[in-house]
mmCIF file of C-alpha atoms and ligand atoms in Angstrom:
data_model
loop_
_atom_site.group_PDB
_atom_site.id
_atom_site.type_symbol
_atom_site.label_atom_id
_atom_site.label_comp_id
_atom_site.label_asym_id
_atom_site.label_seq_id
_atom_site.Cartn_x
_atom_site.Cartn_y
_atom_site.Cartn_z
ATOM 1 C CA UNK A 179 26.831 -11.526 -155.092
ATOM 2 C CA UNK A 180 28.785 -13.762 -156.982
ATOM 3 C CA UNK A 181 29.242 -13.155 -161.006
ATOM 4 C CA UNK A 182 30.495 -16.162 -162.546
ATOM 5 C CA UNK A 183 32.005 -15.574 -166.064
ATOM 6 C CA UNK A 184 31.495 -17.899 -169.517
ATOM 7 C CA UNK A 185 28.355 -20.100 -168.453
ATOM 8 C CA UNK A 186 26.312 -22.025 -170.928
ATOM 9 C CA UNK A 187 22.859 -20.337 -171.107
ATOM 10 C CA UNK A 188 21.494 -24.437 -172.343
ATOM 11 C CA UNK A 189 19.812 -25.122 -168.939
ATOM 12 C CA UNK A 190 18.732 -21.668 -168.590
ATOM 13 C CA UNK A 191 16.148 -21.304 -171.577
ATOM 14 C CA UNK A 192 13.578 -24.349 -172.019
ATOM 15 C CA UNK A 193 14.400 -24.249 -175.494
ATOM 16 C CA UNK A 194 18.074 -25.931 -174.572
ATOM 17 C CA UNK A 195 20.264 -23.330 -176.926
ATOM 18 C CA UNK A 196 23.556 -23.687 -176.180
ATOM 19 C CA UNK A 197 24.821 -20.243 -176.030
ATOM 20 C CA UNK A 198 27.125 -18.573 -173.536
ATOM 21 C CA UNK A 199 26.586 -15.510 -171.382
ATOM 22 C CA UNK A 200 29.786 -14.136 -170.730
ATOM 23 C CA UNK A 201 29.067 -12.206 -167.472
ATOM 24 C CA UNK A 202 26.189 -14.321 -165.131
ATOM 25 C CA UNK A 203 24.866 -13.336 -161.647
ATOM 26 C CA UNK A 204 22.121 -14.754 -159.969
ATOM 27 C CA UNK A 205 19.463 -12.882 -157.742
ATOM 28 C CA UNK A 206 17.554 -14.309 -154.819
ATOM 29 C CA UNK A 207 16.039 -11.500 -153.144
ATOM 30 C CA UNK A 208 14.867 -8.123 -154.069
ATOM 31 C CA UNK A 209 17.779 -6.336 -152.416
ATOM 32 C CA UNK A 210 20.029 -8.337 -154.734
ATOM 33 C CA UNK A 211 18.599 -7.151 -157.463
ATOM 34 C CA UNK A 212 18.601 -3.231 -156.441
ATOM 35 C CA UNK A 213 22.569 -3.883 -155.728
ATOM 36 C CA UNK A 214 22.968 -6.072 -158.944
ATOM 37 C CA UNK A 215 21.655 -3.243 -161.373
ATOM 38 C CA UNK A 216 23.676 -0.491 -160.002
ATOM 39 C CA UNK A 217 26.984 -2.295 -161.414
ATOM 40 C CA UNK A 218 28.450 -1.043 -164.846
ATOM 41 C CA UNK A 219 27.670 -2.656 -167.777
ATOM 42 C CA UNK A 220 26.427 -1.413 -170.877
ATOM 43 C CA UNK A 221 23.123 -3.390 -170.291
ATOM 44 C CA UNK A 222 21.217 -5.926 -168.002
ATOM 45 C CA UNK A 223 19.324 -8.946 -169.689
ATOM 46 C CA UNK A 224 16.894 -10.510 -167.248
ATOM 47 C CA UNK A 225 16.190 -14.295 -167.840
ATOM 48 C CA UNK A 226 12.972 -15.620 -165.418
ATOM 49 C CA UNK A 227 12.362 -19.328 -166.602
ATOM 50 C CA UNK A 228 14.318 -18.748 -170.073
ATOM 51 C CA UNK A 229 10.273 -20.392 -171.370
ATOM 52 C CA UNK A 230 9.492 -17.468 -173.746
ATOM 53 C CA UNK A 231 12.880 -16.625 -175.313
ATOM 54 C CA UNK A 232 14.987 -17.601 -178.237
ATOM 55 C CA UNK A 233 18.771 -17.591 -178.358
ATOM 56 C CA UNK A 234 20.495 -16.908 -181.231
ATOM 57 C CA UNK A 235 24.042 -15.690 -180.074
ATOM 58 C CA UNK A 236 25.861 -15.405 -177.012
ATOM 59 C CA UNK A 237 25.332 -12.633 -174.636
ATOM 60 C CA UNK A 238 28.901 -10.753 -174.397
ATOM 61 C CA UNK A 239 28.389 -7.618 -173.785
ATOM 62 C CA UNK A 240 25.086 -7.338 -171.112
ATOM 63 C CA UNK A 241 25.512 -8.868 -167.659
ATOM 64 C CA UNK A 242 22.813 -12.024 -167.473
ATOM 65 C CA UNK A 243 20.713 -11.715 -164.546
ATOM 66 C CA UNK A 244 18.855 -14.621 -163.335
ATOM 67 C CA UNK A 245 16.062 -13.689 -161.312
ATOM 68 C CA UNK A 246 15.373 -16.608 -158.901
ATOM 69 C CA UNK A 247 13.719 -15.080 -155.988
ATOM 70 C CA UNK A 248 11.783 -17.341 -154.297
ATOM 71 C CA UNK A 249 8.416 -17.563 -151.924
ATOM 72 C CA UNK A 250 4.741 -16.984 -151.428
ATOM 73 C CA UNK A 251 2.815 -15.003 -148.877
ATOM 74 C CA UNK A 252 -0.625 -14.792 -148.092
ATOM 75 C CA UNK A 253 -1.010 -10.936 -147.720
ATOM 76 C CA UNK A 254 -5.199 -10.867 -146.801
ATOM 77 C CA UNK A 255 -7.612 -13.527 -146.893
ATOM 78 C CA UNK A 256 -11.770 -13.385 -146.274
ATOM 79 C CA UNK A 257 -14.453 -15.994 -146.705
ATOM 80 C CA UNK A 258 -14.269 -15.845 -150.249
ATOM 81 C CA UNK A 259 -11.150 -14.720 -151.398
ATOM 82 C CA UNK A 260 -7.447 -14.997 -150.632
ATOM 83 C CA UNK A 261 -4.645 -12.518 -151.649
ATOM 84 C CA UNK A 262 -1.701 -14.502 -152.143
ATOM 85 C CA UNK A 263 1.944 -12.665 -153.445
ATOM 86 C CA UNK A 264 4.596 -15.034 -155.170
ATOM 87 C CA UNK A 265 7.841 -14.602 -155.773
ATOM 88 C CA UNK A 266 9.049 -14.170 -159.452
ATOM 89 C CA UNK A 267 11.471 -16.894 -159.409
ATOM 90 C CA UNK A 268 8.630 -19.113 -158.225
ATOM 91 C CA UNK A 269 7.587 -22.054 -161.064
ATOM 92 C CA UNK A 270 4.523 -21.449 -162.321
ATOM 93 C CA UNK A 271 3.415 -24.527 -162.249
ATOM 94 C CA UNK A 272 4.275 -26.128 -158.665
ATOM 95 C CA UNK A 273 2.973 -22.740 -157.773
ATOM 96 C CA UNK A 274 -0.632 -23.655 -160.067
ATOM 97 C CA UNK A 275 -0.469 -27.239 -157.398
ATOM 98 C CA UNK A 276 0.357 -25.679 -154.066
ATOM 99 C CA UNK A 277 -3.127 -23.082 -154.831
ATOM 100 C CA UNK A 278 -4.685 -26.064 -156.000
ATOM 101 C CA UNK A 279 -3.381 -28.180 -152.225
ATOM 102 C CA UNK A 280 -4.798 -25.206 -150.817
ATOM 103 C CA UNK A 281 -8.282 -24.880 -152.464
ATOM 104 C CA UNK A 282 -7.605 -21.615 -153.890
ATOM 105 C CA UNK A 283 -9.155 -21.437 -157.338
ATOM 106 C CA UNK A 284 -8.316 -19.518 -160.765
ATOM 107 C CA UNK A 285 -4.920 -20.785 -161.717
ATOM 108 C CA UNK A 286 -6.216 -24.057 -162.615
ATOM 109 C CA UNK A 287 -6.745 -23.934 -166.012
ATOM 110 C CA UNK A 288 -3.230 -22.655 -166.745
ATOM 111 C CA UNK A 289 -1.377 -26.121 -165.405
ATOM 112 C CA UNK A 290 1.763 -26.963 -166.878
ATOM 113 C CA UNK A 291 2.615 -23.421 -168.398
ATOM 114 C CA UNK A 292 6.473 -24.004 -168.509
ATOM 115 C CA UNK A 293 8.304 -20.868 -166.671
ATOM 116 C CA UNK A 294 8.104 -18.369 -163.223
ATOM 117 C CA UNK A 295 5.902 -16.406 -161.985
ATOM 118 C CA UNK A 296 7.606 -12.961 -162.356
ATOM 119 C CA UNK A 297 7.362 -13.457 -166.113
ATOM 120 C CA UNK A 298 3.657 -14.752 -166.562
ATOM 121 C CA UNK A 299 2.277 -11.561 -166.907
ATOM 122 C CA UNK A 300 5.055 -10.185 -169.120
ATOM 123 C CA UNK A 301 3.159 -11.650 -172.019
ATOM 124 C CA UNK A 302 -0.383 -12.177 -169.927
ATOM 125 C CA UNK A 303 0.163 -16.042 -169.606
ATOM 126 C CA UNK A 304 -3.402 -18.088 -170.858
ATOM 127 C CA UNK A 305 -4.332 -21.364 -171.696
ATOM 128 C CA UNK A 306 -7.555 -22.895 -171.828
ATOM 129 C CA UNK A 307 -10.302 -20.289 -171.469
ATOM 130 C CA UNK A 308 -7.960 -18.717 -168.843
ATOM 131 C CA UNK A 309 -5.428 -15.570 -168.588
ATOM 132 C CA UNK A 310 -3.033 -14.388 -165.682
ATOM 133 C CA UNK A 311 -5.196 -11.360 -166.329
ATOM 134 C CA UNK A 312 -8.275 -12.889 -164.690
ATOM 135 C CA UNK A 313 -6.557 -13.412 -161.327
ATOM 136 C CA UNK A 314 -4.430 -10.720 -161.645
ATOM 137 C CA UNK A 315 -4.083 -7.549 -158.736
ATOM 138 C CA UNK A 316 -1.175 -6.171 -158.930
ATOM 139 C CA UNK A 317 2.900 -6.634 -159.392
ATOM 140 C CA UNK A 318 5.977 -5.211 -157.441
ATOM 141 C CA UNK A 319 8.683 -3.919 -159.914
ATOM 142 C CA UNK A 320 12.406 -2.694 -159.717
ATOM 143 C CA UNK A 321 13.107 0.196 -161.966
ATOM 144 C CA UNK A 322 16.042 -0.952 -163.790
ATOM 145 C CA UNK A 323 17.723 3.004 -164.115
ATOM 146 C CA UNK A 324 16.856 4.648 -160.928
ATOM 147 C CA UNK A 325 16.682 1.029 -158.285
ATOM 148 C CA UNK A 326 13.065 1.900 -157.086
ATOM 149 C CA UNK A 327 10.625 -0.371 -156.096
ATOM 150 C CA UNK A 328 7.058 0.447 -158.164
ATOM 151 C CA UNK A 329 3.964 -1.440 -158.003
ATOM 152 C CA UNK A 330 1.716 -2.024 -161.305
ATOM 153 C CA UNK A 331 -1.806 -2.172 -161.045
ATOM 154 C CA UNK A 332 -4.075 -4.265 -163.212
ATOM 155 C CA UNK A 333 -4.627 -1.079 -165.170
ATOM 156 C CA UNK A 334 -0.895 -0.512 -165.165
ATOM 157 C CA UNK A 335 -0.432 -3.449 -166.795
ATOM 158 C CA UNK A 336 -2.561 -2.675 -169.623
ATOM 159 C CA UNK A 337 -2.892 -6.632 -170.523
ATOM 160 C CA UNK A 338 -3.856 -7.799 -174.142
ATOM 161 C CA UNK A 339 -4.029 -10.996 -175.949
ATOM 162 C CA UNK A 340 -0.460 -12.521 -175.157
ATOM 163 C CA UNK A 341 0.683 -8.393 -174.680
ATOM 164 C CA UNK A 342 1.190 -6.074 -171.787
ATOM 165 C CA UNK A 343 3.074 -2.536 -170.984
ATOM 166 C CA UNK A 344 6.092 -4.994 -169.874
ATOM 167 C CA UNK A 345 6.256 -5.787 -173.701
ATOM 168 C CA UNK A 346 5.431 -2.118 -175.294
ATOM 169 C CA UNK A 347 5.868 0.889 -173.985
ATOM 170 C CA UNK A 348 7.655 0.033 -170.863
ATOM 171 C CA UNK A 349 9.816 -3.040 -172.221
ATOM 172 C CA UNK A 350 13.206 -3.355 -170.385
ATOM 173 C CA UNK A 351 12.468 -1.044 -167.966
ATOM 174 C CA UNK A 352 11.290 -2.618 -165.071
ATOM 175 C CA UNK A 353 12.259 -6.274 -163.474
ATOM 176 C CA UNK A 354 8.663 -7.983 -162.461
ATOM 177 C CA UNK A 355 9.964 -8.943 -158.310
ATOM 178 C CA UNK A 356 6.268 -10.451 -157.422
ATOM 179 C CA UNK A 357 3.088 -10.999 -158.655
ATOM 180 C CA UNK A 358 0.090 -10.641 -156.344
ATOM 181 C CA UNK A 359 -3.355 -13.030 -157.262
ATOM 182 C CA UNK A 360 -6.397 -12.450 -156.147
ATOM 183 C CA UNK A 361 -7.933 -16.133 -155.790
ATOM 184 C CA UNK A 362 -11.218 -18.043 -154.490
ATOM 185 C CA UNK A 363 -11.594 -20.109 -151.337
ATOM 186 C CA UNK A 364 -15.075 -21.233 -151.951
ATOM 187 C CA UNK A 365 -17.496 -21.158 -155.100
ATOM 188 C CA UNK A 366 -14.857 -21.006 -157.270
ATOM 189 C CA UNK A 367 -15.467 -19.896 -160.750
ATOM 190 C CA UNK A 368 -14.362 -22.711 -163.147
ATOM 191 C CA UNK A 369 -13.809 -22.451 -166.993
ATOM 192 C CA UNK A 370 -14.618 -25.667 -168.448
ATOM 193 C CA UNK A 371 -15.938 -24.340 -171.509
ATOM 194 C CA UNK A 372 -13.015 -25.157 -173.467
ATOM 195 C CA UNK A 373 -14.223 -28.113 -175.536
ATOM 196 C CA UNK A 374 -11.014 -30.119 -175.008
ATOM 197 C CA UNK A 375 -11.331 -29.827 -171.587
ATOM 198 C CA UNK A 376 -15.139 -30.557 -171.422
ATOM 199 C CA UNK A 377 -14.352 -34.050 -174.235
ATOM 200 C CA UNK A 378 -11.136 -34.802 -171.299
ATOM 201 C CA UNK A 379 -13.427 -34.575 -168.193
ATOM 202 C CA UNK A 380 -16.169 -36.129 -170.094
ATOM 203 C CA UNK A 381 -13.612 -39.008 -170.851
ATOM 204 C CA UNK A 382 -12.816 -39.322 -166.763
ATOM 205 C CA UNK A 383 -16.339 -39.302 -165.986
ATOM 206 C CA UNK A 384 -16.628 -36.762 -164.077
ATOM 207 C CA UNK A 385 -19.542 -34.435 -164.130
ATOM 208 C CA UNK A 386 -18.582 -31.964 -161.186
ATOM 209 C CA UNK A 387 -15.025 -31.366 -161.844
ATOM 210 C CA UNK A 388 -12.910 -29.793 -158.515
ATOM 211 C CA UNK A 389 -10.233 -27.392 -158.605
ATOM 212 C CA UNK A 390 -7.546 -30.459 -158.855
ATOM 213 C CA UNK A 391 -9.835 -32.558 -161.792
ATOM 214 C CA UNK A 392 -9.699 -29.403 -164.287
ATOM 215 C CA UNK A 393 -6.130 -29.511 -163.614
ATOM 216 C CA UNK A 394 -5.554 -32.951 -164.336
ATOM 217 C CA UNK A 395 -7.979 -32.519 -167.685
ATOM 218 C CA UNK A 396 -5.659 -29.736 -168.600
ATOM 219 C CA UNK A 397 -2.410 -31.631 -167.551
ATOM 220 C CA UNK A 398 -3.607 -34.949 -169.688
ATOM 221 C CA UNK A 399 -4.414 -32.289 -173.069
ATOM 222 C CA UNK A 400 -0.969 -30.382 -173.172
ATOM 223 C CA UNK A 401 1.053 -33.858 -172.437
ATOM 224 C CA UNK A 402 -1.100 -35.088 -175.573
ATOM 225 C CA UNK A 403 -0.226 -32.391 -177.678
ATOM 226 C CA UNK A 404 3.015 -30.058 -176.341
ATOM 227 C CA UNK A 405 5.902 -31.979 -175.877
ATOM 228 C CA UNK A 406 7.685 -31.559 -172.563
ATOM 229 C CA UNK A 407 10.778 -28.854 -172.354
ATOM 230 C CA UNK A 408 12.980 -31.459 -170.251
ATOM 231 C CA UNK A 409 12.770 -34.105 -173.219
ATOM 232 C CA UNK A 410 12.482 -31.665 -176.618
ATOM 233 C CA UNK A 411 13.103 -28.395 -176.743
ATOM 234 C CA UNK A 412 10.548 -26.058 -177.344
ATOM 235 C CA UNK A 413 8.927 -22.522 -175.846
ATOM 236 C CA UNK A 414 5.444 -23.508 -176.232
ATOM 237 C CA UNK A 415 3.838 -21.537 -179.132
ATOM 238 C CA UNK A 416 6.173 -19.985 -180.985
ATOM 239 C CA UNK A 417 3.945 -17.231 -183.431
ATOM 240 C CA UNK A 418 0.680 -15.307 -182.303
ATOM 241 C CA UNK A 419 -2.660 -16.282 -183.736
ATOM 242 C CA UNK A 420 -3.129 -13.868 -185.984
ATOM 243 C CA UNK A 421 -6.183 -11.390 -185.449
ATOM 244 C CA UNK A 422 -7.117 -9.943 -188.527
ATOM 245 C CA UNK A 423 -9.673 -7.205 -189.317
ATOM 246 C CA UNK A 424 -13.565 -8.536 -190.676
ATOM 247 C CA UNK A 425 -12.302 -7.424 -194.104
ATOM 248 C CA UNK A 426 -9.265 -9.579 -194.277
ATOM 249 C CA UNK A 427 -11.278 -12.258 -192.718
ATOM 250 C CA UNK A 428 -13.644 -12.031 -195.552
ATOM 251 C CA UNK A 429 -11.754 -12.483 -198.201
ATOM 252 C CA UNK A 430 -9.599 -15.329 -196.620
ATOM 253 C CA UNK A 431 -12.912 -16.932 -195.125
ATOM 254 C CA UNK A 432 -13.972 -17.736 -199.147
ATOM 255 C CA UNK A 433 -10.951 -19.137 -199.875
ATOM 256 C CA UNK A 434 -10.628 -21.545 -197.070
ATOM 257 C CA UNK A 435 -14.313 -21.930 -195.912
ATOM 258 C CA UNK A 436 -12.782 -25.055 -193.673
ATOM 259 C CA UNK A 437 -10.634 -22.929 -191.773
ATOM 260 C CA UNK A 438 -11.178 -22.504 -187.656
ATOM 261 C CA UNK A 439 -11.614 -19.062 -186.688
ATOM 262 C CA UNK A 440 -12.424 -17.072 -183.092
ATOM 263 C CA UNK A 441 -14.693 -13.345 -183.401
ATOM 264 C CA UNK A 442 -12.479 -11.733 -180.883
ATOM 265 C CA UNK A 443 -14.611 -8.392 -181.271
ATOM 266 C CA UNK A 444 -17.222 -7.030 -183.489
ATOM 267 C CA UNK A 445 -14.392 -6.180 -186.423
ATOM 268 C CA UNK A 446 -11.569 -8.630 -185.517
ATOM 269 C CA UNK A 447 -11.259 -12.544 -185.696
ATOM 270 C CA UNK A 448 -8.304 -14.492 -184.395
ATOM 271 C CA UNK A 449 -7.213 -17.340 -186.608
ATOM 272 C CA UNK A 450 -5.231 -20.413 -185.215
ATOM 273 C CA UNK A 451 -1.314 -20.151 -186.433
ATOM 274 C CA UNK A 452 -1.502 -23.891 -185.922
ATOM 275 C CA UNK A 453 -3.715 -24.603 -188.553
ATOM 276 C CA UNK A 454 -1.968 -22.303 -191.386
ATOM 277 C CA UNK A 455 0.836 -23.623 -190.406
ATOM 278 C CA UNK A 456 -0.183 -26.916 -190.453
ATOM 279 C CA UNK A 457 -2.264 -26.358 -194.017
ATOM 280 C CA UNK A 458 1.255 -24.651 -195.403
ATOM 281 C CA UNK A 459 2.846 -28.568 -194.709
ATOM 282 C CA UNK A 460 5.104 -27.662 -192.121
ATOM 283 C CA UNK A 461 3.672 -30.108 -189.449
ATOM 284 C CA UNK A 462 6.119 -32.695 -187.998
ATOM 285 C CA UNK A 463 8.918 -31.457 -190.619
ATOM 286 C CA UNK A 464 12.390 -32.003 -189.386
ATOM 287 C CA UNK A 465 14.979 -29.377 -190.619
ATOM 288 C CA UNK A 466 18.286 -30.792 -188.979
ATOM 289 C CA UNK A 467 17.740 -30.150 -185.498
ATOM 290 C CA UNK A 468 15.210 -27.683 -185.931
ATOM 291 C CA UNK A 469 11.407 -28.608 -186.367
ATOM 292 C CA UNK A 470 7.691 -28.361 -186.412
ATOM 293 C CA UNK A 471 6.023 -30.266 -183.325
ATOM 294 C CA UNK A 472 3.551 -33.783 -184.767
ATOM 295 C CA UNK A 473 1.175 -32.849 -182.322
ATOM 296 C CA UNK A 474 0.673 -29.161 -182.775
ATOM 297 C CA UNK A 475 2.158 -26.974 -185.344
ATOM 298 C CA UNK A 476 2.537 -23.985 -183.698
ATOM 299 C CA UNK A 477 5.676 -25.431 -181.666
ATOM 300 C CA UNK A 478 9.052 -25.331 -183.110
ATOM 301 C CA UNK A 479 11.342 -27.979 -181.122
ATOM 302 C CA UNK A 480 14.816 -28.400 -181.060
ATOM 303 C CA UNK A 481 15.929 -31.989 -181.212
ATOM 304 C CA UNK A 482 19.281 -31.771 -179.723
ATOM 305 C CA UNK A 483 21.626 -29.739 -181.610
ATOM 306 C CA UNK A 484 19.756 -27.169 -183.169
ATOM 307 C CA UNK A 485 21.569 -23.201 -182.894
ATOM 308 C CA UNK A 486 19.344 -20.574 -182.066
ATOM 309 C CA UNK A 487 19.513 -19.266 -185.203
ATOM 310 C CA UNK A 488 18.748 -22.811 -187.155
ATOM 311 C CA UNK A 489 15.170 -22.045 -185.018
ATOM 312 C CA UNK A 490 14.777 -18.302 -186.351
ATOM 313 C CA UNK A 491 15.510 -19.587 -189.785
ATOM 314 C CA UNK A 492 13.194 -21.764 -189.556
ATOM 315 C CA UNK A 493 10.547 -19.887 -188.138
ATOM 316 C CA UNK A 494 11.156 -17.155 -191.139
ATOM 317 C CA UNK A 495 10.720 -19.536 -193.588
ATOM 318 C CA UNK A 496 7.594 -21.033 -191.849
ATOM 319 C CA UNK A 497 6.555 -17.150 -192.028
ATOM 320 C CA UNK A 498 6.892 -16.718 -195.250
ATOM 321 C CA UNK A 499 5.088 -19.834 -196.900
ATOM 322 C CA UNK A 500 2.489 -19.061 -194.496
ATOM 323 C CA UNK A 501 2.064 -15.587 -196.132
ATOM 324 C CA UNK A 502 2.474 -16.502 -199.423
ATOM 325 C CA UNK A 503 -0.109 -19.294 -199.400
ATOM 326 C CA UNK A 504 -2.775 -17.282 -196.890
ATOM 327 C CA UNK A 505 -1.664 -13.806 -197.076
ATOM 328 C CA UNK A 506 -1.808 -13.592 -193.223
ATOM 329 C CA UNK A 507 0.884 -12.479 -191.283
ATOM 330 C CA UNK A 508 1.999 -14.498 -188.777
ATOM 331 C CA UNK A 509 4.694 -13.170 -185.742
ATOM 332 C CA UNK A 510 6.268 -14.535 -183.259
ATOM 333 C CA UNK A 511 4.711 -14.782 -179.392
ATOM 334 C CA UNK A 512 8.758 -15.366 -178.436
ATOM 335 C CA UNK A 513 11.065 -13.260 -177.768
ATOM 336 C CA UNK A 514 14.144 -13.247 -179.952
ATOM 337 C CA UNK A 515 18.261 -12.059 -178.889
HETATM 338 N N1 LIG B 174 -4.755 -26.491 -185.136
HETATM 339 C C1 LIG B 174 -4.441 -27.180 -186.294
HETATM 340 N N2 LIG B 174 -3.206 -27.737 -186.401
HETATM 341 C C2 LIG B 174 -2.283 -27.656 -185.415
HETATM 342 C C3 LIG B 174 -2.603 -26.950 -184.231
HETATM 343 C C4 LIG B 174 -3.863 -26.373 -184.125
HETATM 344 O O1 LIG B 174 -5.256 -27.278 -187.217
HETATM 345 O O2 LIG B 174 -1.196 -28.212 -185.581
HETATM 346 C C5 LIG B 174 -6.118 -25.954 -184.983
HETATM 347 C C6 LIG B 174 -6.911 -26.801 -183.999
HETATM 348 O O3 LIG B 174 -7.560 -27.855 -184.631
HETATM 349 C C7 LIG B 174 -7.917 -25.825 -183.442
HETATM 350 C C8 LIG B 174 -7.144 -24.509 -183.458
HETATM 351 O O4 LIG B 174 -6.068 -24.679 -184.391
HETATM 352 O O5 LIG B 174 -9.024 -25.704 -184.287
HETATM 353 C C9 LIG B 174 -6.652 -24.084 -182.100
HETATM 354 O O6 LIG B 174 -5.768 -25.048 -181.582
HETATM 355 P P1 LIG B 174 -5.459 -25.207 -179.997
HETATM 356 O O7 LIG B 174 -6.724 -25.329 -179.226
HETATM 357 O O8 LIG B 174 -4.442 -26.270 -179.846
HETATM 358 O O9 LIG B 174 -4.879 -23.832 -179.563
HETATM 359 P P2 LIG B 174 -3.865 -22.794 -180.236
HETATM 360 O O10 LIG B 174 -4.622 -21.611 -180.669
HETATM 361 O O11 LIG B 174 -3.032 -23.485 -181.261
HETATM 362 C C10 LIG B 174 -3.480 -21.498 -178.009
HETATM 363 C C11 LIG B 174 -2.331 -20.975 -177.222
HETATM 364 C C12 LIG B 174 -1.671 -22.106 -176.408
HETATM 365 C C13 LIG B 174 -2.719 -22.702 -175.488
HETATM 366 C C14 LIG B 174 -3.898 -23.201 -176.342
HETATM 367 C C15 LIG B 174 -5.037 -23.679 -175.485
HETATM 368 C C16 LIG B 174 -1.478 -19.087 -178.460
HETATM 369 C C17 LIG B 174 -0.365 -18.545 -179.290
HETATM 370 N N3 LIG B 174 -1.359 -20.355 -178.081
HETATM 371 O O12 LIG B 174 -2.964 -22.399 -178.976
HETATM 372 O O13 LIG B 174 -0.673 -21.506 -175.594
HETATM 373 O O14 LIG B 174 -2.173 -23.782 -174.744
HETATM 374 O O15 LIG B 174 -4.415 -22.110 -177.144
HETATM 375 O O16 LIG B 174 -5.624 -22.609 -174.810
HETATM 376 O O17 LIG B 174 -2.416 -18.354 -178.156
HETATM 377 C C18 LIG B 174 1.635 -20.934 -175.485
HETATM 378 O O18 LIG B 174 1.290 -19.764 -175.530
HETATM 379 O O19 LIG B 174 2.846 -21.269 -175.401
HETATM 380 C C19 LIG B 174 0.614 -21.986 -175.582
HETATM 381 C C20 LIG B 174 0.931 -23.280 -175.652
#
């Protein structure tokens, strides 16, 4: 185990915040982890794919673990299914195109997620009429304060919208190790409801779409609209969509009768961050290094230099015109040091 002291964190968070981490150990296996959090320091801060997190300082104090554990294993397989574990330092998306090489179906709508498998279902990964949740079985933990290994269960997990116990009750606590997906082999269950997906496979004329065509649909959308981590900064969407109670929804429904909306139950409705955001004027705004994505509002983007905290700045103010012209809150999906 080799800790290596004063590293830039830039190539470490998609982002591309240039902050330090003053103490920096990388883990490849699970045993390296178990020996890696019995050392002394005050705290451990786990960074997976660095696709979900915003920088705003430099990490003195904590030792900077990057979990990087990699593999896949088929664990059981029958005519229909196959139970396949991965490795949490495992990208999520060459993962997605090995299942897809494979025929194994489920993943395929959530292409191109940037970041690793052992944080998808930290924050219940979805895109496209898809969650992590749907293909989800099980994951193998480390407890960070006693070393043990513990396995989560679906219902462990207790996923929501963008949410699980990994983000609540039990946030800190446990380092994800491997993620176990339950996926099909044969009449596979595709999602092409999405209407972006259904207009992109329309547009590549294809009427029975495979396993490796919804991918490509979903691969063409998000290089349309959500620029690419390696070229601009970014984490992907930055706030929630805000789900708001049928009262709420009321009121802010007769004031902006042109607004798109999603019932998510029979007294809540989700409404797109993108488009207040977008409505508030913020869309392709440049604030230094810090902006608001052309394409899609709901990315913030650094353009080169930006600091971590030029981002949260931004992201306040974006809050805060937001609420003043809609009076919705809207909160960040990210999360923040
Ligand atoms: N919209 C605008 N302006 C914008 C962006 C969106 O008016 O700048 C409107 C769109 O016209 C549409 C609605 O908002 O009516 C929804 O837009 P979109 O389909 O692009 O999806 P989203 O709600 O903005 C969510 C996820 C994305 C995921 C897409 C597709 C969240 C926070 N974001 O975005 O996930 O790719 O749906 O499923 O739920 C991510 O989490 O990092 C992410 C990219």
């Amino acid at each position: 185990m080799n800790i290596r002291h004063n590293i830039s964190l830039k190539n470490y968070n998609t982002f591309g915040i240039d902050v330090f981490a003053k103490h920096f150990v990388e883990a490849t296996s699970v045993s390296d982890l178990q020996n890696i959090i019995k050392l002394d320091y005050p705290e451990k801060f786990l960074l997976g794919g660095g696709s979900n997190m915003l920088l705003t300082k430099s990490i003195d104090e904590a030792l900077v673990v990057h979990v990087n554990i990699k593999g896949k294993e088929i664990i059981d397989k029958d005519d229909d299914s196959v139970y396949i574990k991965a490795y949490a330092g495992e990208n999520w998306h060459k993962f997605i195109l090995w299942c897809i090489s494979q025929n194994y179906g489920g993943l395929e709508n959530m292409s191109l997620i940037p970041g690793n498998v052992g944080t998808a279902p930290i924050q219940n990964i979805g895109a496209y009429g898809r969650e992590l949740k749907d293909n989800f079985v099980s994951c193998e933990t480390i407890e960070i304060a006693t070393g043990k290994i513990k396995l989560f269960t679906k219902e462990d997990c207790n996923f929501g919208y963008r949410n699980s116990v990994f983000k609540t009750n039990l946030k800190g606590q446990f380092i994800i190790t491997s993620v176990t997906f339950k996926l099909t082999r044969k009449n596979h269950i595709t999602n092409t409801s999405y209407g972006a997906i259904e207009a992109e496979l329309a547009s590549m004329n294809i009427e029975k779409p495979t396993l490796y065509d919804i991918s490509n649909a979903v691969i063409a959308i998000r290089q349309s609209k959500l620029p690419d981590p390696k070229v601009l900064g970014n984490c992907g969407s930055f706030f929630k969509n805000p789900v708001v109670s049928n009262s709420v929804f009321k009121k802010f429904k007769l004031n902006f009768p042109e607004a798109p909306s999603y019932p998510v139950s029979e007294t809540e409705t989700k409404i797109p961050a993108g488009w207040l955001i977008e409505q508030a004027g913020f869309k392709g705004k440049r604030f230094g290094d810090a902006g608001v994505h052309k394409n899609q509002a709901l990315v913030l983007v650094n353009y080169g230099k930006a600091t971590g905290q030029d981002i949260w700045n931004l992201a306040m103010t974006i809050k805060s015109v937001v609420f003043e012209k809609f009076g919705i809150e809207i909160n960040p999906e990210v999360n923040i040091y």
